[in-house]
Coordinates of C-alpha atoms in Angstrom, one line a residue:
Chain A
X1 CA 0.0 0.0 0.0
X2 CA 1.4 3.4 -0.9
X3 CA 1.9 6.1 1.7
X4 CA -1.0 8.1 0.3
X5 CA -3.3 5.0 0.3
X6 CA -2.4 4.3 3.9
X7 CA -3.1 7.9 4.8
X8 CA -6.5 7.6 3.1
X9 CA -7.1 4.3 5.0
X10 CA -6.3 6.0 8.3
X11 CA -8.9 8.6 7.6
X12 CA -11.5 5.9 6.9
X13 CA -10.5 4.0 10.0
X14 CA -10.8 7.1 12.1
X15 CA -14.2 7.9 10.8
X16 CA -15.7 4.4 10.5
X17 CA -13.5 2.0 12.4
X18 CA -11.3 -0.9 11.3
X19 CA -14.2 -2.7 9.6
X20 CA -15.2 0.3 7.5
X21 CA -16.3 -1.8 4.6
X22 CA -15.0 0.6 2.0
X23 CA -13.4 -1.4 -0.9
X24 CA -10.8 -0.1 -3.2
X25 CA -10.9 -1.1 -6.9
X26 CA -7.9 0.4 -8.7
X27 CA -8.4 4.1 -8.0
X28 CA -12.0 4.0 -6.9
X29 CA -13.4 3.7 -3.4
X30 CA -16.9 2.5 -2.8
X31 CA -18.7 0.9 0.2
X32 CA -21.3 1.2 2.9
X33 CA -19.7 2.1 6.3
X34 CA -21.4 2.7 9.6
X35 CA -21.3 6.0 11.5
X36 CA -23.1 6.6 14.8
X37 CA -25.1 3.4 14.2
X38 CA -26.4 4.4 10.7
X39 CA -25.3 3.4 7.2
X40 CA -23.2 5.9 5.2
X41 CA -22.3 5.4 1.5
X42 CA -18.7 6.2 0.8
X43 CA -17.8 6.9 -2.8
X44 CA -14.6 8.5 -4.2
X45 CA -11.1 8.0 -5.5
X46 CA -7.6 7.7 -4.0
X47 CA -4.0 8.2 -5.0
X48 CA -4.5 11.3 -7.1
X49 CA -6.6 9.4 -9.5
X50 CA -7.6 10.8 -12.8
X51 CA -11.4 10.8 -13.4
X52 CA -12.0 9.0 -16.7
X53 CA -15.3 8.1 -18.2
X54 CA -15.1 4.6 -16.6
X55 CA -14.3 6.0 -13.2
X56 CA -17.1 8.5 -13.4
X57 CA -19.6 5.7 -14.2
X58 CA -18.4 3.5 -11.4
X59 CA -18.9 6.3 -8.9
X60 CA -22.3 7.2 -10.4
X61 CA -23.4 3.6 -9.9
X62 CA -22.6 3.7 -6.2
X63 CA -24.6 7.0 -5.8
X64 CA -27.5 5.5 -7.7
X65 CA -27.4 2.4 -5.5
X66 CA -27.4 4.5 -2.4
X67 CA -30.6 6.3 -3.6
X68 CA -32.2 3.0 -4.5
X69 CA -31.2 1.1 -1.4
X70 CA -31.9 3.6 1.4
X71 CA -33.6 6.9 0.9
X72 CA -31.9 9.6 2.9
X73 CA -28.7 7.6 3.6
X74 CA -25.8 10.1 3.9
X75 CA -23.1 10.0 1.3
X76 CA -19.4 10.8 1.9
X77 CA -17.6 11.8 -1.3
X78 CA -13.8 11.2 -0.8
X79 CA -12.1 13.6 -3.2
X80 CA -8.5 12.8 -4.2
X81 CA -7.7 13.4 -7.8
X82 CA -5.4 15.0 -10.3
X83 CA -8.3 16.1 -12.5
X84 CA -10.1 14.4 -15.3
X85 CA -8.2 11.9 -17.5
X86 CA -6.5 13.6 -20.5
X87 CA -6.8 11.0 -23.2
X88 CA -8.1 10.6 -26.7
X89 CA -10.2 7.6 -25.8
X90 CA -12.0 9.4 -22.9
X91 CA -12.8 12.3 -25.2
X92 CA -14.0 9.9 -27.8
X93 CA -16.4 8.4 -25.2
X94 CA -17.4 12.0 -24.1
X95 CA -15.9 12.1 -20.6
X96 CA -17.8 15.3 -20.0
X97 CA -21.1 13.5 -20.4
X98 CA -20.0 10.7 -18.0
X99 CA -18.8 13.3 -15.4
X100 CA -22.0 15.3 -15.9
X101 CA -23.9 12.1 -15.2
X102 CA -21.9 11.6 -11.9
X103 CA -22.6 15.2 -10.8
X104 CA -26.3 14.9 -11.7
X105 CA -26.5 11.7 -9.6
X106 CA -24.9 13.6 -6.7
X107 CA -27.3 16.5 -7.2
X108 CA -30.3 14.2 -7.3
X109 CA -29.2 12.6 -4.1
X110 CA -28.9 16.0 -2.4
X111 CA -32.4 17.0 -3.6
X112 CA -33.9 13.7 -2.5
X113 CA -32.7 14.3 1.1
X114 CA -29.4 12.4 1.2
X115 CA -26.8 14.6 3.0
X116 CA -23.9 14.7 0.6
X117 CA -20.6 15.6 2.3
X118 CA -17.3 16.1 0.4
X119 CA -13.8 15.6 1.9
X120 CA -10.7 16.5 -0.1
X121 CA -7.8 14.3 0.8
X122 CA -4.4 15.3 -0.7
X123 CA -5.5 16.9 -4.0
X124 CA -8.4 18.0 -6.1
X125 CA -7.9 19.5 -9.6
X126 CA -10.2 21.5 -11.7
X127 CA -12.6 19.1 -13.6
X128 CA -12.0 16.5 -10.9
X129 CA -13.2 19.0 -8.2
X130 CA -16.2 19.9 -10.3
X131 CA -17.0 16.2 -10.7
X132 CA -17.0 15.6 -7.0
X133 CA -16.6 18.3 -4.4
X134 CA -18.6 21.0 -6.2
X135 CA -21.6 18.7 -6.3
X136 CA -21.9 18.1 -2.5
X137 CA -24.0 20.0 0.1
X138 CA -20.8 20.8 2.1
X139 CA -17.2 20.1 1.1
X140 CA -14.3 20.1 3.4
X141 CA -10.6 19.5 3.1
X142 CA -8.1 17.7 5.3
X143 CA -5.1 19.7 6.5
X144 CA -2.2 19.6 4.0
X145 CA -4.4 19.0 1.0
X146 CA -4.6 21.2 -2.1
X147 CA -7.3 22.3 -4.5
X148 CA -6.3 24.0 -7.7
X149 CA -7.4 24.7 -11.3
X150 CA -3.9 24.5 -12.7
X151 CA -0.3 24.4 -11.3
X152 CA 1.2 27.9 -11.2
X153 CA 3.9 27.2 -13.8
X154 CA 1.4 26.0 -16.4
X155 CA -0.9 28.9 -15.5
X156 CA 1.9 31.4 -16.1
X157 CA 2.5 29.8 -19.6
X158 CA -1.1 29.9 -20.6
X159 CA -1.9 33.4 -19.3
X160 CA 1.5 34.7 -20.4
X161 CA 1.8 36.4 -17.0
X162 CA 5.3 35.9 -15.5
X163 CA 5.4 33.3 -12.8
X164 CA 6.7 35.7 -10.1
X165 CA 4.1 38.3 -10.9
X166 CA 1.4 35.5 -10.8
X167 CA 2.6 34.3 -7.4
X168 CA 2.8 37.9 -6.1
X169 CA -0.9 38.5 -7.2
X170 CA -2.0 35.1 -5.9
X171 CA -0.8 36.1 -2.4
X172 CA -3.3 38.9 -2.3
X173 CA -6.2 37.7 -4.4
X174 CA -7.8 34.4 -3.5
X175 CA -9.4 33.9 -6.9
X176 CA -6.1 33.3 -8.6
X177 CA -3.7 30.8 -6.9
X178 CA -4.0 27.2 -5.7
X179 CA -4.7 26.3 -2.1
X180 CA -7.4 25.2 0.3
X181 CA -7.4 28.6 2.0
X182 CA -8.2 30.3 -1.3
X183 CA -11.0 27.9 -2.0
X184 CA -12.4 28.5 1.4
X185 CA -12.4 32.2 0.8
X186 CA -14.2 32.0 -2.5
X187 CA -16.8 29.8 -1.0
X188 CA -15.8 26.6 -2.8
X189 CA -14.9 24.8 0.4
X190 CA -16.7 25.0 3.7
X191 CA -13.6 24.6 5.9
X192 CA -10.8 22.3 7.1
X193 CA -11.3 19.2 9.2
X194 CA -8.5 19.2 11.7
X195 CA -8.5 17.2 14.9
X196 CA -11.5 15.1 15.6
X197 CA -12.8 13.9 12.3
X198 CA -15.9 12.2 13.7
X199 CA -17.0 15.4 15.4
X200 CA -16.6 17.3 12.1
X201 CA -18.5 14.7 10.2
X202 CA -21.3 14.6 12.8
X203 CA -21.6 18.3 12.6
X204 CA -21.8 18.2 8.7
X205 CA -24.5 15.5 8.9
X206 CA -26.6 17.4 11.4
X207 CA -26.3 20.9 10.1
X208 CA -29.7 22.3 8.9
X209 CA -29.6 23.3 5.2
X210 CA -32.5 24.6 3.1
X211 CA -31.1 23.5 -0.3
X212 CA -30.1 27.0 -1.4
X213 CA -26.6 27.4 -2.9
X214 CA -24.7 29.3 -0.2
X215 CA -21.3 29.4 -1.9
X216 CA -21.7 32.9 -3.3
X217 CA -22.8 34.3 0.1
X218 CA -19.9 32.5 1.7
X219 CA -17.5 33.9 -0.9
X220 CA -18.8 37.4 -0.2
X221 CA -18.7 37.2 3.6
X222 CA -15.2 35.7 3.5
X223 CA -14.0 38.4 1.2
X224 CA -12.9 36.0 -1.6
X225 CA -15.6 36.7 -4.2
X226 CA -17.0 40.1 -3.6
X227 CA -19.0 40.5 -6.9
X228 CA -20.7 37.2 -7.6
X229 CA -23.6 37.4 -5.1
X230 CA -24.5 40.9 -6.0
X231 CA -24.4 40.4 -9.7
X232 CA -26.3 37.1 -9.6
X233 CA -29.0 38.7 -7.4
X234 CA -29.3 41.7 -9.9
X235 CA -29.8 39.4 -12.8
X236 CA -32.2 37.2 -10.9
X237 CA -34.3 40.3 -10.2
X238 CA -34.3 41.1 -13.9
X239 CA -32.5 44.4 -13.2
X240 CA -31.4 46.5 -16.2
X241 CA -28.4 47.7 -14.3
Chain B
X1 CA -31.2 26.9 -55.0
X2 CA -29.8 27.7 -51.6
X3 CA -30.7 30.9 -49.9
X4 CA -27.9 33.1 -48.5
X5 CA -27.1 32.0 -45.0
X6 CA -26.9 34.0 -41.9
X7 CA -24.0 32.4 -40.1
X8 CA -24.2 31.7 -36.4
X9 CA -20.5 30.9 -36.3
X10 CA -19.4 34.3 -37.5
X11 CA -21.9 36.3 -35.4
X12 CA -21.1 38.0 -32.1
X13 CA -23.0 37.1 -29.0
X14 CA -25.3 40.1 -29.4
X15 CA -26.0 39.3 -33.1
X16 CA -26.8 35.7 -32.2
X17 CA -29.4 36.9 -29.6
X18 CA -30.9 39.3 -32.1
X19 CA -30.9 36.7 -34.9
X20 CA -32.6 34.1 -32.8
X21 CA -35.2 36.1 -30.9
X22 CA -38.3 37.9 -32.3
X23 CA -37.5 41.4 -33.5
X24 CA -37.2 44.0 -30.7
X25 CA -38.2 41.5 -28.0
X26 CA -34.9 41.3 -26.2
X27 CA -34.5 43.0 -22.9
X28 CA -31.0 42.7 -21.4
X29 CA -30.2 42.4 -17.7
X30 CA -27.1 44.1 -16.3
X31 CA -26.1 45.2 -19.8
X32 CA -23.0 47.1 -20.9
X33 CA -24.4 50.4 -19.7
X34 CA -24.2 49.1 -16.1
X35 CA -20.5 48.5 -16.7
X36 CA -20.4 45.5 -14.4
X37 CA -16.8 44.4 -15.2
X38 CA -14.4 41.8 -13.9
X39 CA -12.9 43.0 -10.6
X40 CA -9.8 40.9 -11.2
X41 CA -8.6 41.6 -14.7
X42 CA -7.3 45.2 -14.2
X43 CA -4.8 44.0 -11.6
X44 CA -3.3 41.6 -14.2
X45 CA -3.1 44.4 -16.7
X46 CA -5.9 42.8 -18.8
X47 CA -8.6 44.7 -20.6
X48 CA -12.2 44.4 -19.3
X49 CA -15.5 44.1 -21.2
X50 CA -18.6 46.0 -20.0
X51 CA -20.6 42.8 -20.1
X52 CA -17.7 40.6 -18.9
X53 CA -18.2 38.5 -22.1
X54 CA -21.7 37.3 -21.7
X55 CA -25.1 38.8 -22.7
X56 CA -28.1 37.8 -20.5
X57 CA -31.8 38.8 -20.7
X58 CA -35.3 37.9 -21.8
X59 CA -37.2 37.9 -25.0
X60 CA -39.5 35.8 -27.2
X61 CA -39.0 33.2 -29.9
X62 CA -42.1 32.9 -32.1
X63 CA -44.0 34.7 -29.3
X64 CA -42.8 32.2 -26.6
X65 CA -41.1 33.7 -23.6
X66 CA -37.5 32.6 -23.0
X67 CA -34.5 33.7 -21.0
X68 CA -31.3 33.7 -22.9
X69 CA -27.6 33.9 -22.3
X70 CA -24.9 34.2 -25.0
X71 CA -21.2 33.9 -24.4
X72 CA -19.0 36.3 -26.4
X73 CA -16.3 34.0 -27.8
X74 CA -14.3 37.1 -28.8
X75 CA -13.7 38.2 -25.3
X76 CA -11.1 35.9 -23.6
X77 CA -12.3 32.9 -25.5
X78 CA -15.7 33.0 -23.8
X79 CA -14.1 31.9 -20.5
X80 CA -16.0 31.9 -17.3
X81 CA -14.9 34.4 -14.6
X82 CA -16.6 35.6 -11.5
X83 CA -19.0 38.1 -13.0
X84 CA -19.6 36.2 -16.2
X85 CA -20.5 33.1 -14.2
X86 CA -22.7 35.0 -11.8
X87 CA -24.7 36.4 -14.7
X88 CA -25.5 33.0 -16.0
X89 CA -26.3 31.6 -12.6
X90 CA -28.6 34.6 -11.8
X91 CA -30.4 34.0 -15.1
X92 CA -31.0 30.3 -14.4
X93 CA -32.2 31.2 -10.9
X94 CA -34.6 33.7 -12.4
X95 CA -35.9 31.0 -14.6
X96 CA -37.0 29.0 -11.5
X97 CA -38.8 32.1 -10.2
X98 CA -40.6 33.3 -13.4
X99 CA -40.9 30.0 -15.3
X100 CA -40.4 31.0 -18.9
X101 CA -41.0 28.4 -21.6
X102 CA -37.3 27.7 -21.8
X103 CA -33.8 29.0 -21.0
X104 CA -31.5 29.1 -24.0
X105 CA -27.7 29.1 -23.4
X106 CA -25.6 29.9 -26.4
X107 CA -22.2 28.5 -25.2
X108 CA -18.9 29.5 -26.9
X109 CA -16.2 28.9 -24.4
X110 CA -12.9 27.3 -23.5
X111 CA -14.0 26.8 -19.8
X112 CA -12.6 28.5 -16.8
X113 CA -11.0 32.0 -17.1
X114 CA -7.6 31.2 -15.7
X115 CA -7.0 34.9 -14.7
X116 CA -9.7 34.3 -12.0
X117 CA -9.5 30.6 -11.9
X118 CA -10.9 29.7 -8.5
X119 CA -13.9 32.0 -8.9
X120 CA -14.5 30.7 -12.4
X121 CA -14.4 27.0 -11.3
X122 CA -16.8 27.5 -8.3
X123 CA -19.0 29.6 -10.6
X124 CA -19.4 26.7 -13.0
X125 CA -20.5 24.5 -10.1
X126 CA -23.1 27.2 -9.3
X127 CA -24.2 27.5 -12.9
X128 CA -24.7 23.7 -13.0
X129 CA -26.7 23.6 -9.8
X130 CA -28.9 26.6 -11.0
X131 CA -29.5 24.8 -14.3
X132 CA -30.7 21.7 -12.5
X133 CA -32.9 23.9 -10.2
X134 CA -34.5 25.5 -13.2
X135 CA -35.1 22.0 -14.6
X136 CA -36.6 20.8 -11.3
X137 CA -38.9 23.9 -11.5
X138 CA -40.1 22.5 -14.9
X139 CA -38.2 24.9 -17.1
X140 CA -36.3 23.2 -20.0
X141 CA -32.7 24.4 -20.5
X142 CA -31.6 24.3 -24.1
X143 CA -27.9 24.6 -25.1
X144 CA -26.8 25.7 -28.5
X145 CA -23.1 25.3 -29.6
X146 CA -21.7 26.7 -32.8
X147 CA -19.1 29.3 -32.2
X148 CA -15.3 29.4 -32.7
X149 CA -14.5 28.1 -29.2
X150 CA -16.8 25.2 -29.1
X151 CA -17.8 24.2 -25.6
X152 CA -15.0 23.0 -23.4
X153 CA -13.9 22.6 -19.8
X154 CA -16.4 22.7 -17.0
X155 CA -19.0 24.2 -19.3
X156 CA -19.1 20.9 -21.2
X157 CA -20.2 19.3 -18.0
X158 CA -22.8 22.1 -17.6
X159 CA -24.0 21.5 -21.1
X160 CA -24.7 17.8 -20.4
X161 CA -26.6 18.8 -17.3
X162 CA -29.2 20.6 -19.4
X163 CA -32.3 19.2 -21.2
X164 CA -31.3 19.5 -24.9
X165 CA -28.1 20.3 -26.9
X166 CA -28.2 21.6 -30.4
X167 CA -24.9 22.1 -32.3
X168 CA -23.9 23.1 -35.8
X169 CA -21.4 21.0 -37.8
X170 CA -18.8 23.4 -36.6
X171 CA -19.6 22.8 -33.0
X172 CA -17.3 20.9 -30.6
X173 CA -18.2 19.6 -27.2
X174 CA -15.5 18.1 -24.9
X175 CA -13.9 18.5 -21.5
X176 CA -10.3 18.8 -22.6
X177 CA -9.0 21.0 -25.4
X178 CA -6.8 19.2 -28.0
X179 CA -3.8 21.4 -27.1
X180 CA -4.1 20.5 -23.5
X181 CA -4.0 16.8 -24.2
X182 CA -1.1 17.2 -26.5
X183 CA 0.8 19.4 -24.1
X184 CA 0.4 17.0 -21.2
X185 CA 0.3 13.6 -22.8
X186 CA 2.3 14.1 -26.0
X187 CA 1.6 14.3 -29.7
X188 CA 1.2 10.5 -29.9
X189 CA -1.8 10.7 -27.7
X190 CA -3.4 13.7 -29.5
X191 CA -2.1 15.7 -32.4
X192 CA -3.9 19.0 -31.9
X193 CA -2.9 20.2 -35.3
X194 CA -4.8 17.4 -36.9
X195 CA -8.1 19.2 -37.4
X196 CA -9.9 16.2 -38.9
X197 CA -8.9 14.2 -35.8
X198 CA -10.3 16.9 -33.5
X199 CA -13.6 16.9 -35.4
X200 CA -13.8 13.1 -35.4
X201 CA -13.2 13.0 -31.6
X202 CA -15.0 16.1 -30.3
X203 CA -17.1 17.4 -33.2
X204 CA -20.9 17.7 -33.3
X205 CA -21.4 14.8 -35.8
X206 CA -19.6 12.3 -33.6
X207 CA -21.4 13.7 -30.6
X208 CA -24.8 13.3 -32.4
X209 CA -23.9 9.8 -33.4
X210 CA -23.1 8.6 -29.9
X211 CA -26.1 10.4 -28.3
X212 CA -24.4 13.3 -26.6
X213 CA -26.3 15.9 -28.5
X214 CA -29.9 16.0 -29.7
X215 CA -29.9 18.0 -32.9
X216 CA -27.3 18.8 -35.6
X217 CA -28.0 21.8 -37.7
X218 CA -26.3 23.8 -40.5
X219 CA -24.4 26.9 -39.5
X220 CA -27.4 29.1 -40.1
X221 CA -29.3 31.4 -37.7
X222 CA -32.6 30.2 -39.0
X223 CA -31.7 26.5 -38.5
X224 CA -30.7 27.2 -34.9
X225 CA -33.9 29.1 -34.3
X226 CA -36.0 26.2 -35.7
X227 CA -34.1 23.7 -33.7
X228 CA -34.5 25.7 -30.5
X229 CA -38.2 26.2 -31.1
X230 CA -38.6 22.5 -31.4
X231 CA -37.4 22.1 -27.8
X232 CA -39.1 25.1 -26.2
X233 CA -41.6 24.0 -23.6
X234 CA -40.3 20.4 -23.6
X235 CA -38.6 19.5 -20.3
X236 CA -37.0 16.1 -20.0
X237 CA -37.6 14.0 -16.9
X238 CA -35.0 14.3 -14.2
X239 CA -36.1 11.5 -11.8
X240 CA -34.3 8.3 -10.7
X241 CA -35.6 6.4 -13.7
X242 CA -34.2 9.0 -16.0
X243 CA -30.8 8.8 -14.3
X244 CA -30.9 5.0 -14.5
X245 CA -31.7 5.2 -18.2
X246 CA -28.8 7.6 -18.7
X247 CA -26.5 5.3 -16.8
X248 CA -27.5 2.3 -18.9
X249 CA -26.9 4.4 -22.1
X250 CA -23.5 5.5 -21.0
X251 CA -22.5 2.1 -19.7
X252 CA -23.5 0.5 -23.0
X253 CA -21.5 3.1 -24.9
X254 CA -18.3 2.2 -23.0
X255 CA -18.9 -1.5 -23.4
X256 CA -19.4 -1.2 -27.1
X257 CA -16.7 1.3 -28.0
X258 CA -14.1 1.4 -25.4
X259 CA -11.6 -0.4 -27.6
X260 CA -12.2 2.0 -30.5
X261 CA -9.2 4.2 -31.3
X262 CA -10.9 6.6 -33.7
X263 CA -14.3 8.1 -34.3
X264 CA -14.5 6.2 -37.6
X265 CA -14.2 2.9 -35.7
X266 CA -17.2 3.9 -33.6
X267 CA -19.2 4.9 -36.6
X268 CA -18.5 1.7 -38.4
X269 CA -19.6 -0.3 -35.4
X270 CA -22.8 1.8 -35.3
X271 CA -23.5 0.3 -38.8
X272 CA -22.4 3.2 -41.0
X273 CA -21.2 1.7 -44.3
X274 CA -18.9 4.4 -45.3
X275 CA -17.5 6.1 -42.1
X276 CA -14.8 8.0 -44.1
X277 CA -17.6 9.9 -45.8
X278 CA -19.3 11.2 -42.7
X279 CA -17.1 14.3 -42.1
X280 CA -18.0 15.7 -45.6
X281 CA -21.8 15.2 -45.3
X282 CA -23.9 18.3 -45.1
X283 CA -26.4 18.6 -42.3
X284 CA -29.3 17.3 -44.2
X285 CA -27.5 14.3 -45.5
X286 CA -26.0 13.6 -42.1
X287 CA -29.5 13.9 -40.4
X288 CA -30.8 11.5 -43.1
X289 CA -28.1 9.0 -42.1
X290 CA -28.9 9.4 -38.4
X291 CA -32.6 8.9 -39.1
X292 CA -31.9 5.7 -41.0
X293 CA -29.7 4.4 -38.2
X294 CA -32.3 5.2 -35.6
X295 CA -35.1 3.8 -37.7
X296 CA -33.1 0.6 -38.1
X297 CA -32.7 0.3 -34.3
X298 CA -36.4 0.8 -33.5

């Protein structure tokens, strides 16, 4: 077992005990664990997996099964990926359609009353984060993990902004650079789970939510996305200006 | 004889809106006069647009009330930043409130605007959730793709979360751009310069043949308008049975075609006698072929 995999296993053991029932098949994790005496579906990936069309469908199947087997059963989405898989075959099969299907299953679960909680372990990248963490009710990160759209060196190449300038700007503007802290500030992550994981998970399962998308309001109150909430509200109201 | 075409591909976002909606019916929300620009681009020394690259508002098509968003592919490749994304999200949330007969999204985008990457990525999650909320409120969301940028990145996931997708022959729909695959995985994996390969892998005809999009049209404003009208007022089911049906369709696709190396192999396996001829077919001939294949299946 790799170091990352054993770190992942430690998290599962801490949350659900030694007999957590979560099975690993290549990069995917699926299973039904027990938490505070109730069943919890665990679905996700490990080892900085890449989300290909086949991976997306395996995860979607587990979410569909949770909805069919037990209405309202909570779902923990373990997020550990290096993005979507960059390959000709995945594009030929329309990976976007397969990932969209996964996210629609997660969305359906949320709306049908399953509490869907995301937990970033190690890394989440761009389309891989959209496929998983952004489709949850509440998404958290473990200490030391990272969320990013693109590595800074590649971003500098594509945007033609010098790397040092980019890093300087990233330090003051949370919309630009990688990092859990930045994603917390823009409202893309709820917070960090440090210390007692069971207490954090218990809180996430019991928090009252009304189904509204709170991410813009969070981004605004945390000073990371100051315009989005206001602009969306103006358009929603049909305002000319 | 063919009448002169009014190209969707060549038109700006505003001309697309004007060309699709009934004359003088469009009312824009938060238009350029409001000067709601990106708060992030100036710090990077980048120019801003007074609409942040997307036009949103309401109007009618053939008298039927719709909300519409059009991405301007000429501004930063139609990429989604904080304000751009919030405008589309707000429009979709309005749809759930006012229940028009459809929301029409004219997508022309490379995905996230890297200059405000984190805001753009989260915004796409918000757009997707708002689109699904509009659908749950009974409002169909119709996507049209036919601009220079195609529909890439997170917006390709958004597109496949909507009810219907219409694309012209020039349309492309995929999560990764060809250049990104070539840069990361090498030219053996994907030669981004090979335009024919790009179209066989990501182009609208391939997408129509494997069931990713619902209508293929010629690059003509009137053709897009007719195709959109055909879907106005027609929401698709979004329940567990619909998700299971989608799962079965996608699983079958991977079982049947996972070993195919090229679009032509997929098309041959679908029963097309002359796959090499597919790229050159005009929209009418292509749709005739699709009709024959679907007729043969039923």
